[in-house]
mmCIF file of C-alpha atoms in Angstrom:
data_model
loop_
_atom_site.group_PDB
_atom_site.id
_atom_site.type_symbol
_atom_site.label_atom_id
_atom_site.label_comp_id
_atom_site.label_asym_id
_atom_site.label_seq_id
_atom_site.Cartn_x
_atom_site.Cartn_y
_atom_site.Cartn_z
ATOM 1 C CA MET A 23 10.810 3.482 -8.395
ATOM 2 C CA LYS A 24 9.661 0.176 -7.587
ATOM 3 C CA LEU A 25 8.894 -0.241 -4.127
ATOM 4 C CA LYS A 26 10.286 -3.573 -3.117
ATOM 5 C CA ASN A 27 10.323 -6.261 -5.300
ATOM 6 C CA ARG A 28 7.616 -7.361 -7.396
ATOM 7 C CA ALA A 29 5.489 -4.799 -6.261
ATOM 8 C CA LEU A 30 8.149 -1.419 -4.888
ATOM 9 C CA PRO A 31 9.122 -2.847 -7.643
ATOM 10 C CA LEU A 32 7.465 -2.732 -3.885
ATOM 11 C CA ALA A 33 7.816 -6.481 -3.947
ATOM 12 C CA ALA A 34 10.723 -8.423 -3.534
ATOM 13 C CA ALA A 35 10.829 -6.099 -1.436
ATOM 14 C CA VAL A 36 9.357 -3.752 -3.424
ATOM 15 C CA ALA A 37 12.724 -2.175 -4.554
ATOM 16 C CA LEU A 38 12.880 1.595 -3.806
ATOM 17 C CA PRO A 39 11.676 3.312 -5.696
ATOM 18 C CA LEU A 40 8.639 1.726 -4.039
ATOM 19 C CA ALA A 41 8.558 -1.277 -5.991
ATOM 20 C CA LEU A 42 7.816 -4.770 -4.832
ATOM 21 C CA THR A 43 11.112 -5.509 -3.193
ATOM 22 C CA GLY A 44 13.939 -5.730 -5.460
ATOM 23 C CA THR A 45 14.839 -3.603 -8.383
ATOM 24 C CA ALA A 46 13.548 -0.154 -8.901
ATOM 25 C CA ALA A 47 10.525 -0.086 -10.902
ATOM 26 C CA THR A 48 10.272 2.027 -14.083
ATOM 27 C CA ALA A 49 7.969 5.232 -13.718
ATOM 28 C CA ALA A 50 5.153 5.253 -14.812
ATOM 29 C CA THR A 51 3.637 8.079 -17.118
ATOM 30 C CA PRO A 52 0.908 9.939 -15.292
ATOM 31 C CA ASP A 53 -2.321 8.534 -16.491
ATOM 32 C CA PRO A 54 -4.361 11.723 -18.207
ATOM 33 C CA THR A 55 -7.521 9.404 -18.789
ATOM 34 C CA PRO A 56 -10.553 9.926 -16.766
ATOM 35 C CA THR A 57 -11.274 7.737 -13.559
ATOM 36 C CA PRO A 58 -12.998 4.693 -14.690
ATOM 37 C CA THR A 59 -16.484 3.960 -13.943
ATOM 38 C CA THR A 60 -15.818 0.265 -13.839
ATOM 39 C CA CYS A 61 -12.776 -1.545 -12.648
ATOM 40 C CA THR A 62 -11.036 -4.785 -13.962
ATOM 41 C CA TYR A 63 -9.197 -7.137 -11.432
ATOM 42 C CA SER A 64 -7.423 -9.695 -13.789
ATOM 43 C CA PRO A 65 -5.908 -12.989 -12.426
ATOM 44 C CA ALA A 66 -2.370 -12.970 -11.729
ATOM 45 C CA VAL A 67 0.357 -14.775 -9.939
ATOM 46 C CA PRO A 68 1.625 -15.243 -6.872
ATOM 47 C CA ALA A 69 -1.885 -15.933 -5.233
ATOM 48 C CA ASP A 70 -0.849 -15.810 -1.596
ATOM 49 C CA ASN A 71 -3.511 -16.356 1.057
ATOM 50 C CA PHE A 72 -5.901 -16.327 -1.922
ATOM 51 C CA LYS A 73 -9.469 -14.390 -0.964
ATOM 52 C CA GLY A 74 -10.762 -14.500 -4.465
ATOM 53 C CA ILE A 75 -11.245 -11.846 -7.033
ATOM 54 C CA PRO A 76 -13.168 -8.871 -6.358
ATOM 55 C CA VAL A 77 -16.297 -8.246 -8.408
ATOM 56 C CA PHE A 78 -16.847 -4.403 -8.711
ATOM 57 C CA ASP A 79 -19.531 -2.729 -7.119
ATOM 58 C CA ALA A 80 -19.883 0.943 -8.053
ATOM 59 C CA ALA A 81 -22.353 1.855 -5.240
ATOM 60 C CA LYS A 82 -20.164 0.122 -2.512
ATOM 61 C CA THR A 83 -17.247 2.075 -3.971
ATOM 62 C CA ALA A 84 -18.760 5.200 -3.728
ATOM 63 C CA LYS A 85 -19.177 4.930 0.101
ATOM 64 C CA PRO A 86 -16.606 6.639 1.969
ATOM 65 C CA TYR A 87 -14.655 4.961 4.567
ATOM 66 C CA HIS A 88 -11.650 5.203 7.319
ATOM 67 C CA ALA A 89 -9.315 1.878 7.460
ATOM 68 C CA THR A 90 -7.869 1.161 10.983
ATOM 69 C CA LEU A 91 -4.627 -0.974 11.192
ATOM 70 C CA ARG A 92 -4.479 -1.989 14.670
ATOM 71 C CA THR A 93 -0.439 -2.810 14.893
ATOM 72 C CA SER A 94 1.834 -3.943 17.517
ATOM 73 C CA GLN A 95 3.192 -0.398 17.527
ATOM 74 C CA GLY A 96 -0.019 1.450 17.631
ATOM 75 C CA ALA A 97 -3.065 2.365 15.659
ATOM 76 C CA ILE A 98 -2.921 3.921 12.168
ATOM 77 C CA THR A 99 -6.100 5.308 10.507
ATOM 78 C CA PHE A 100 -6.472 6.804 6.970
ATOM 79 C CA GLN A 101 -9.110 8.118 4.857
ATOM 80 C CA ALA A 102 -9.785 6.231 1.748
ATOM 81 C CA LEU A 103 -9.751 8.472 -1.437
ATOM 82 C CA THR A 104 -12.496 6.672 -2.875
ATOM 83 C CA ASP A 105 -13.486 9.357 -5.186
ATOM 84 C CA LYS A 106 -9.879 10.075 -6.576
ATOM 85 C CA ALA A 107 -8.903 5.952 -6.626
ATOM 86 C CA PRO A 108 -12.037 3.704 -6.643
ATOM 87 C CA CYS A 109 -10.716 0.750 -8.097
ATOM 88 C CA THR A 110 -7.756 0.741 -5.393
ATOM 89 C CA THR A 111 -9.877 1.626 -2.593
ATOM 90 C CA PHE A 112 -12.582 -1.036 -3.395
ATOM 91 C CA SER A 113 -9.707 -3.430 -3.619
ATOM 92 C CA PHE A 114 -8.101 -2.424 -0.276
ATOM 93 C CA ARG A 115 -11.788 -2.902 0.956
ATOM 94 C CA PHE A 116 -12.183 -6.002 -0.445
ATOM 95 C CA LEU A 117 -9.034 -7.385 1.353
ATOM 96 C CA ALA A 118 -9.689 -6.017 4.167
ATOM 97 C CA GLU A 119 -13.239 -7.289 5.057
ATOM 98 C CA HIS A 120 -11.808 -10.560 3.894
ATOM 99 C CA ASP A 121 -8.925 -10.667 6.545
ATOM 100 C CA TYR A 122 -6.183 -10.441 4.238
ATOM 101 C CA PHE A 123 -4.362 -8.248 6.210
ATOM 102 C CA ASN A 124 -4.741 -9.714 9.741
ATOM 103 C CA ARG A 125 -1.746 -11.361 11.327
ATOM 104 C CA THR A 126 0.741 -10.173 8.406
ATOM 105 C CA HIS A 127 3.653 -7.451 9.365
ATOM 106 C CA CYS A 128 5.077 -4.504 7.285
ATOM 107 C CA HIS A 129 8.683 -5.867 5.745
ATOM 108 C CA ARG A 130 10.135 -2.740 4.587
ATOM 109 C CA LEU A 131 11.202 0.642 6.239
ATOM 110 C CA THR A 132 13.326 3.097 4.329
ATOM 111 C CA THR A 133 15.299 5.708 6.083
ATOM 112 C CA GLN A 134 17.122 7.441 3.280
ATOM 113 C CA ARG A 135 16.013 9.147 0.235
ATOM 114 C CA LEU A 136 12.596 7.671 0.423
ATOM 115 C CA TYR A 137 10.805 7.762 3.523
ATOM 116 C CA VAL A 138 8.021 4.889 3.310
ATOM 117 C CA LEU A 139 6.828 1.804 5.418
ATOM 118 C CA GLN A 140 5.803 -1.092 3.245
ATOM 119 C CA CYS A 141 3.098 -3.332 4.053
ATOM 120 C CA GLY A 142 0.429 -5.836 2.571
ATOM 121 C CA ASP A 143 2.383 -8.863 1.739
ATOM 122 C CA PRO A 144 1.389 -12.072 3.350
ATOM 123 C CA THR A 145 4.477 -13.812 2.895
ATOM 124 C CA GLY A 146 6.651 -10.816 4.454
ATOM 125 C CA THR A 147 9.046 -11.544 1.312
ATOM 126 C CA GLY A 148 7.919 -8.560 -0.708
ATOM 127 C CA SER A 149 7.150 -10.558 -3.637
ATOM 128 C CA GLY A 150 3.989 -11.446 -2.231
ATOM 129 C CA GLY A 151 0.455 -10.676 -3.814
ATOM 130 C CA PRO A 152 -3.190 -11.652 -3.549
ATOM 131 C CA GLY A 153 -3.882 -13.301 -6.920
ATOM 132 C CA TYR A 154 -5.060 -10.320 -9.157
ATOM 133 C CA SER A 155 -3.556 -7.116 -10.506
ATOM 134 C CA PHE A 156 -5.286 -3.900 -11.541
ATOM 135 C CA PRO A 157 -4.329 -0.808 -13.187
ATOM 136 C CA ASP A 158 -2.829 2.161 -11.630
ATOM 137 C CA GLU A 159 -5.085 5.450 -11.319
ATOM 138 C CA ASN A 160 -4.980 8.967 -9.572
ATOM 139 C CA LEU A 161 -1.498 9.339 -10.804
ATOM 140 C CA THR A 162 -1.756 13.054 -12.639
ATOM 141 C CA GLY A 163 0.177 15.142 -10.523
ATOM 142 C CA ALA A 164 0.700 12.858 -7.623
ATOM 143 C CA THR A 165 2.815 13.789 -4.706
ATOM 144 C CA TYR A 166 3.804 11.975 -1.508
ATOM 145 C CA PRO A 167 3.741 14.025 1.634
ATOM 146 C CA ALA A 168 3.794 12.692 5.049
ATOM 147 C CA GLY A 169 0.709 10.724 5.845
ATOM 148 C CA THR A 170 -0.033 9.493 1.863
ATOM 149 C CA VAL A 171 -1.199 5.697 1.662
ATOM 150 C CA ALA A 172 -0.355 4.314 -1.780
ATOM 151 C CA MET A 173 0.288 1.326 -3.380
ATOM 152 C CA ALA A 174 3.643 -0.222 -4.532
ATOM 153 C CA ASN A 175 3.793 -2.202 -7.520
ATOM 154 C CA ALA A 176 6.476 -3.844 -10.028
ATOM 155 C CA GLY A 177 5.611 -1.472 -12.605
ATOM 156 C CA PRO A 178 2.606 0.525 -14.731
ATOM 157 C CA ASN A 179 -0.512 -1.525 -13.716
ATOM 158 C CA THR A 180 0.556 -4.039 -11.298
ATOM 159 C CA ASN A 181 -1.048 -3.480 -8.525
ATOM 160 C CA GLY A 182 -1.745 -5.952 -6.083
ATOM 161 C CA SER A 183 -1.931 -6.183 -2.124
ATOM 162 C CA GLN A 184 1.163 -4.197 -1.485
ATOM 163 C CA PHE A 185 1.356 -0.619 -0.020
ATOM 164 C CA PHE A 186 3.130 1.726 1.593
ATOM 165 C CA PHE A 187 2.758 4.904 4.497
ATOM 166 C CA VAL A 188 4.839 8.061 3.588
ATOM 167 C CA TRP A 189 6.065 9.034 7.176
ATOM 168 C CA LYS A 190 7.965 12.056 6.162
ATOM 169 C CA ASP A 191 7.579 14.364 3.057
ATOM 170 C CA THR A 192 9.480 12.099 0.043
ATOM 171 C CA LYS A 193 9.799 12.666 -3.676
ATOM 172 C CA LEU A 194 8.821 9.607 -5.476
ATOM 173 C CA SER A 195 7.810 9.931 -9.544
ATOM 174 C CA PRO A 196 4.260 9.648 -10.174
ATOM 175 C CA ALA A 197 4.315 5.927 -10.643
ATOM 176 C CA TYR A 198 2.302 4.759 -7.304
ATOM 177 C CA THR A 199 -1.143 5.211 -6.900
ATOM 178 C CA PRO A 200 -2.321 7.615 -4.071
ATOM 179 C CA PHE A 201 -5.702 6.207 -2.153
ATOM 180 C CA GLY A 202 -5.519 7.157 1.342
ATOM 181 C CA ARG A 203 -4.580 9.943 3.865
ATOM 182 C CA VAL A 204 -3.582 9.133 7.362
ATOM 183 C CA THR A 205 -5.903 10.851 10.075
ATOM 184 C CA ALA A 206 -4.325 9.590 13.051
ATOM 185 C CA GLY A 207 -1.298 7.684 13.807
ATOM 186 C CA LEU A 208 1.380 9.770 11.839
ATOM 187 C CA ASP A 209 3.202 9.707 15.172
ATOM 188 C CA VAL A 210 3.027 5.937 15.272
ATOM 189 C CA LEU A 211 4.805 5.747 11.547
ATOM 190 C CA GLN A 212 7.404 8.137 12.947
ATOM 191 C CA LYS A 213 8.090 6.479 16.079
ATOM 192 C CA ILE A 214 9.038 3.209 13.845
ATOM 193 C CA ALA A 215 10.879 5.158 11.192
ATOM 194 C CA ALA A 216 12.874 6.271 14.427
ATOM 195 C CA GLY A 217 13.731 2.855 15.434
ATOM 196 C CA GLY A 218 15.495 2.226 12.315
ATOM 197 C CA GLU A 219 15.850 -0.690 10.027
ATOM 198 C CA ASP A 220 18.309 -3.513 9.422
ATOM 199 C CA ASP A 221 19.588 -2.331 6.149
ATOM 200 C CA GLN A 222 18.980 -5.954 4.603
ATOM 201 C CA ASN A 223 17.951 -4.391 0.821
ATOM 202 C CA ASN A 224 20.591 -1.389 0.705
ATOM 203 C CA PRO A 225 21.995 1.011 3.544
ATOM 204 C CA GLY A 226 18.780 3.024 4.798
ATOM 205 C CA ASP A 227 16.475 0.291 3.449
ATOM 206 C CA GLY A 228 15.534 -2.935 5.418
ATOM 207 C CA TYR A 229 13.310 -4.639 7.815
ATOM 208 C CA PRO A 230 11.971 -2.199 10.748
ATOM 209 C CA THR A 231 13.913 -2.968 14.135
ATOM 210 C CA LEU A 232 10.642 -2.180 15.692
ATOM 211 C CA PRO A 233 8.482 -5.491 14.368
ATOM 212 C CA VAL A 234 5.254 -4.047 12.699
ATOM 213 C CA ASP A 235 2.354 -6.984 13.157
ATOM 214 C CA ILE A 236 -0.912 -6.033 11.802
ATOM 215 C CA ARG A 237 -3.472 -7.546 14.155
ATOM 216 C CA GLN A 238 -6.491 -6.576 12.312
ATOM 217 C CA VAL A 239 -8.038 -3.947 9.752
ATOM 218 C CA ARG A 240 -11.245 -2.478 10.334
ATOM 219 C CA ILE A 241 -13.201 -0.728 8.072
ATOM 220 C CA THR A 242 -15.575 1.918 9.304
ATOM 221 C CA ASN A 243 -18.138 3.808 6.898
ATOM 222 C CA HIS A 244 -18.288 7.534 7.102
#
C-alpha cells in the first residue's frame, strides 16, 4: 500500500496504502534477514530542506529515546524502537536533531479503511523527501495497531522522511517499517481524526480539517 505519493506511496500524497501520496505502493515481502549492524543511506531525490546524509553511528543508534512532537493540536510522544528498527530510528533522530520537521505540517489523514495521519514532508505535498533513502526493516510479522509509528514509502526500500501515526487499529500489508510506539498523545491523534478531512485524494482520504502544524520535535534519551 502506498502511503501517499512518493512515499504512501505515502508521498504524492503517499497513496493509501501508505505510500507517498499518489498511487498505492506494491506491498513489500517481509524481510527475513537479520537486523543489519550498519545502515546505508543513499543519495536520492527530492532533497527538500536538505540537512545532509546521516553517517551511521552504531553506539548512538543503540541508545533508547523518546520523540515528542509539539503540534498545533497538542503533543504526541512516541518511544523509538531502536532495537528493532535501528536504521529508521537513527534517520528520524538525525532529521529531528537538525530541525527538519520543525514548521512542517501533517498533510494527510485517512478516516476510511486505513486510519493514519501522515507527516514528515517539508513541502506538504506528499511528494517531498530529505535527499536520501534507506532500506526497509522490522517487517517480518509487522502489524499496525493504534499507536504505531511507521514509515511511508513509494515501494520497497524507498524510505525517506515521511512517516505516519496509526490512530485506530488498521490492517496494512507488512510493507511499512514500524519504528515507534505512541506513549502519550493518542487522544490528540483521535481528536484530529474526529475532525475529519477534505476528501481531496479520495473519500476518507485528504487534508486534515484540523491543521496539524509541527512546531518542534524534541528527542529525549531514556
